[in-house]
């Protein structure tokens, strides 16, 4: 029974990863097309690849859930991850580090050894998922329905939290690079003097002293 839970969790995790990747690419179309071009895709093929890649990832994410398509989807995942890892290694050997955009704007960072390491982990996970699914083809049929639903809902909430966290990182990155967008009200702040008092307080005290020193008529 324990192995059934492991198989279901592995499939859910892999489905979340590919689902987030597809959503991020579709949500950031310009960034996806730019990344596809920087990875060496011919100019004429860039629009088609930029749409086909997230579409295939979305299909893989959905196909990982039913037991009759999970093993095949895991094998397709291994193929996609292997091709991407090979492209990353080739670019790194050439001294190139284009922006990954693996998860859309949330991962707008240059590729590196960490990208390769992450893909290797995902390839191993996809391999384990394929083998385990073939060994336990009934999963999640043998699990209690409420457990299956609860784990699926937890995976969905996890995907939403990861997506929001990625968007927050992207927003912080843009603010660091360009500052506040036009039209946005800057947050309130107060300047402290070296003595620790607020600048406004120092001015008020100075004006009060001047008023007391003035002669009364």
Coordinates of C-alpha atoms in Angstrom, one line a residue:
X1 CA 0.0 0.0 0.0
X2 CA 2.8 2.4 0.8
X3 CA 4.3 2.0 -2.7
X4 CA 1.0 3.0 -4.1
X5 CA 1.2 6.4 -2.3
X6 CA 4.8 6.9 -3.5
X7 CA 3.7 6.3 -7.1
X8 CA 0.8 8.7 -6.9
X9 CA 2.9 11.4 -5.2
X10 CA 5.6 11.0 -7.9
X11 CA 3.0 11.5 -10.6
X12 CA 1.4 14.5 -8.9
X13 CA 4.8 16.2 -8.4
X14 CA 5.8 15.6 -12.1
X15 CA 2.4 16.8 -13.3
X16 CA 2.7 20.0 -11.2
X17 CA 6.2 20.7 -12.6
X18 CA 5.0 20.3 -16.2
X19 CA 1.8 22.1 -15.6
X20 CA 3.6 25.1 -14.1
X21 CA 6.1 25.1 -17.0
X22 CA 3.3 25.1 -19.6
X23 CA 1.4 27.8 -17.8
X24 CA 4.4 30.0 -17.4
X25 CA 5.4 29.8 -21.0
X26 CA 1.9 30.5 -22.2
X27 CA 1.5 33.5 -19.9
X28 CA 4.8 35.0 -21.0
X29 CA 4.6 34.6 -24.8
X30 CA 7.3 37.2 -25.7
X31 CA 9.8 35.8 -23.1
X32 CA 9.1 32.3 -24.4
X33 CA 9.7 33.3 -28.0
X34 CA 12.9 35.0 -27.0
X35 CA 14.2 32.0 -25.1
X36 CA 13.3 29.6 -27.9
X37 CA 15.3 31.8 -30.4
X38 CA 18.3 32.0 -28.0
X39 CA 18.3 28.2 -27.7
X40 CA 19.1 28.0 -31.4
X41 CA 15.7 27.4 -33.0
X42 CA 15.5 28.8 -36.6
X43 CA 13.7 32.1 -36.8
X44 CA 10.9 30.7 -39.0
X45 CA 10.2 28.0 -36.5
X46 CA 10.2 30.2 -33.3
X47 CA 6.4 31.0 -33.2
X48 CA 5.4 27.4 -33.8
X49 CA 7.8 26.0 -31.2
X50 CA 6.9 28.7 -28.7
X51 CA 3.3 27.5 -28.9
X52 CA 3.8 23.8 -29.4
X53 CA 6.3 23.3 -26.4
X54 CA 3.9 24.5 -23.7
X55 CA 1.0 22.7 -25.4
X56 CA 2.9 19.4 -25.2
X57 CA 3.9 20.1 -21.6
X58 CA 0.3 20.7 -20.7
X59 CA -0.7 17.4 -22.3
X60 CA 2.0 15.6 -20.4
X61 CA 0.9 17.1 -17.2
X62 CA -2.7 16.0 -17.7
X63 CA -1.7 12.5 -19.0
X64 CA 0.4 11.8 -15.9
X65 CA -2.8 11.5 -13.8
X66 CA -4.8 8.7 -15.4
X67 CA -3.2 5.3 -14.8
X68 CA -3.5 4.2 -18.4
X69 CA -1.5 7.1 -19.8
X70 CA 0.9 7.9 -16.9
X71 CA 3.7 5.6 -18.0
X72 CA 3.7 7.0 -21.6
X73 CA 3.6 10.6 -20.3
X74 CA 6.5 9.9 -18.0
X75 CA 8.6 8.6 -21.0
X76 CA 7.7 11.7 -23.0
X77 CA 8.7 13.8 -20.0
X78 CA 12.1 12.1 -20.0
X79 CA 12.5 12.8 -23.8
X80 CA 11.6 16.5 -23.4
X81 CA 13.9 16.9 -20.3
X82 CA 16.7 15.1 -22.1
X83 CA 16.5 17.3 -25.2
X84 CA 16.4 20.4 -23.1
X85 CA 19.4 19.3 -20.9
X86 CA 21.4 18.5 -24.0
X87 CA 20.7 22.0 -25.4
X88 CA 21.7 23.6 -22.1
X89 CA 25.0 21.7 -22.0
X90 CA 25.8 22.6 -25.6
X91 CA 25.2 26.3 -24.9
X92 CA 27.2 26.3 -21.7
X93 CA 30.2 24.7 -23.5
X94 CA 29.9 27.5 -26.1
X95 CA 30.1 30.0 -23.3
X96 CA 26.5 31.1 -23.8
X97 CA 24.0 31.6 -20.9
X98 CA 20.6 32.7 -22.3
X99 CA 17.6 33.2 -20.1
X100 CA 15.9 29.9 -19.3
X101 CA 12.3 31.0 -19.1
X102 CA 11.5 27.3 -18.2
X103 CA 8.6 28.5 -16.1
X104 CA 7.9 31.8 -17.9
X105 CA 8.8 35.2 -16.4
X106 CA 9.1 33.5 -12.9
X107 CA 12.3 31.8 -14.0
X108 CA 13.8 34.6 -16.1
X109 CA 17.4 33.8 -15.1
X110 CA 20.4 32.7 -17.1
X111 CA 21.0 28.9 -17.5
X112 CA 23.8 27.3 -15.5
X113 CA 24.9 24.2 -13.8
X114 CA 21.9 24.5 -11.5
X115 CA 19.7 24.1 -14.5
X116 CA 21.4 20.9 -15.5
X117 CA 21.2 19.5 -12.0
X118 CA 17.5 20.3 -11.7
X119 CA 16.8 18.6 -15.0
X120 CA 18.7 15.5 -13.9
X121 CA 16.6 15.3 -10.8
X122 CA 13.5 15.6 -12.9
X123 CA 14.7 13.0 -15.3
X124 CA 15.3 10.6 -12.4
X125 CA 11.8 11.4 -11.0
X126 CA 10.2 10.8 -14.4
X127 CA 12.1 7.5 -14.8
X128 CA 11.0 6.3 -11.3
X129 CA 7.4 7.4 -12.2
X130 CA 7.5 5.4 -15.4
X131 CA 8.9 2.2 -13.8
X132 CA 6.6 2.4 -10.8
X133 CA 3.5 3.1 -12.9
X134 CA 4.3 0.0 -15.0
X135 CA 4.8 -2.0 -11.8
X136 CA 1.7 -0.7 -10.1
X137 CA -0.7 0.1 -13.0
X138 CA -3.8 0.2 -10.8
X139 CA -2.7 3.4 -8.9
X140 CA -4.5 5.4 -7.8
X141 CA -7.3 2.9 -8.1
X142 CA -6.2 0.9 -5.0
X143 CA -6.1 4.0 -2.8
X144 CA -9.0 5.4 -0.8
X145 CA -10.9 8.0 -2.8
X146 CA -10.7 10.6 -0.2
X147 CA -6.9 10.2 0.1
X148 CA -6.5 10.5 -3.7
X149 CA -8.7 13.7 -3.8
X150 CA -6.9 15.2 -0.8
X151 CA -3.5 14.6 -2.3
X152 CA -4.6 16.0 -5.6
X153 CA -6.1 19.2 -4.0
X154 CA -2.8 19.6 -2.0
X155 CA -0.8 19.3 -5.2
X156 CA -3.1 22.0 -6.8
X157 CA -2.6 24.4 -3.8
X158 CA 1.1 23.7 -3.9
X159 CA 1.2 24.6 -7.6
X160 CA -0.7 27.9 -7.0
X161 CA 1.7 28.8 -4.1
X162 CA 4.7 28.1 -6.3
X163 CA 3.3 30.1 -9.1
X164 CA 2.6 33.1 -6.8
X165 CA 6.0 32.9 -5.3
X166 CA 7.6 32.9 -8.8
X167 CA 5.5 36.0 -9.8
X168 CA 6.7 37.7 -6.6
X169 CA 10.3 36.9 -7.5
X170 CA 9.8 38.2 -11.0
X171 CA 8.2 41.5 -9.7
X172 CA 11.1 42.0 -7.2
X173 CA 13.6 41.4 -10.1
X174 CA 11.9 44.0 -12.2
X175 CA 11.9 46.5 -9.4
X176 CA 15.6 45.9 -8.7
X177 CA 16.3 46.5 -12.4
X178 CA 14.0 49.3 -13.3
X179 CA 12.6 50.7 -10.1
X180 CA 8.9 51.4 -9.6
X181 CA 6.7 51.2 -12.7
X182 CA 5.3 54.5 -14.0
X183 CA 2.1 55.7 -12.1
X184 CA 2.8 53.7 -9.0
X185 CA 2.7 55.7 -5.7
X186 CA 6.0 55.4 -3.9
X187 CA 5.7 54.0 -0.3
X188 CA 5.9 56.5 2.6
X189 CA 9.2 56.8 4.4
X190 CA 10.9 59.1 6.8
X191 CA 14.5 60.2 6.8
X192 CA 16.4 59.9 10.1
X193 CA 19.1 62.2 11.1
X194 CA 22.4 60.9 12.4
X195 CA 21.3 61.6 15.9
X196 CA 18.3 59.3 15.4
X197 CA 15.6 61.9 15.4
X198 CA 13.2 62.3 12.5
X199 CA 13.9 65.1 10.1
X200 CA 10.3 66.5 10.5
X201 CA 10.6 66.5 14.3
X202 CA 13.9 68.4 14.2
X203 CA 12.4 71.1 11.9
X204 CA 9.4 71.5 14.2
X205 CA 11.6 71.8 17.3
X206 CA 13.7 74.4 15.5
X207 CA 10.7 76.5 14.6
X208 CA 9.3 76.3 18.1
X209 CA 12.6 77.6 19.5
X210 CA 12.6 80.5 17.0
X211 CA 9.1 81.4 18.0
X212 CA 10.0 81.5 21.7
X213 CA 13.1 83.7 21.1
X214 CA 11.1 86.3 19.2
X215 CA 10.3 89.4 21.3
X216 CA 6.6 89.9 22.2
X217 CA 5.0 93.3 21.5

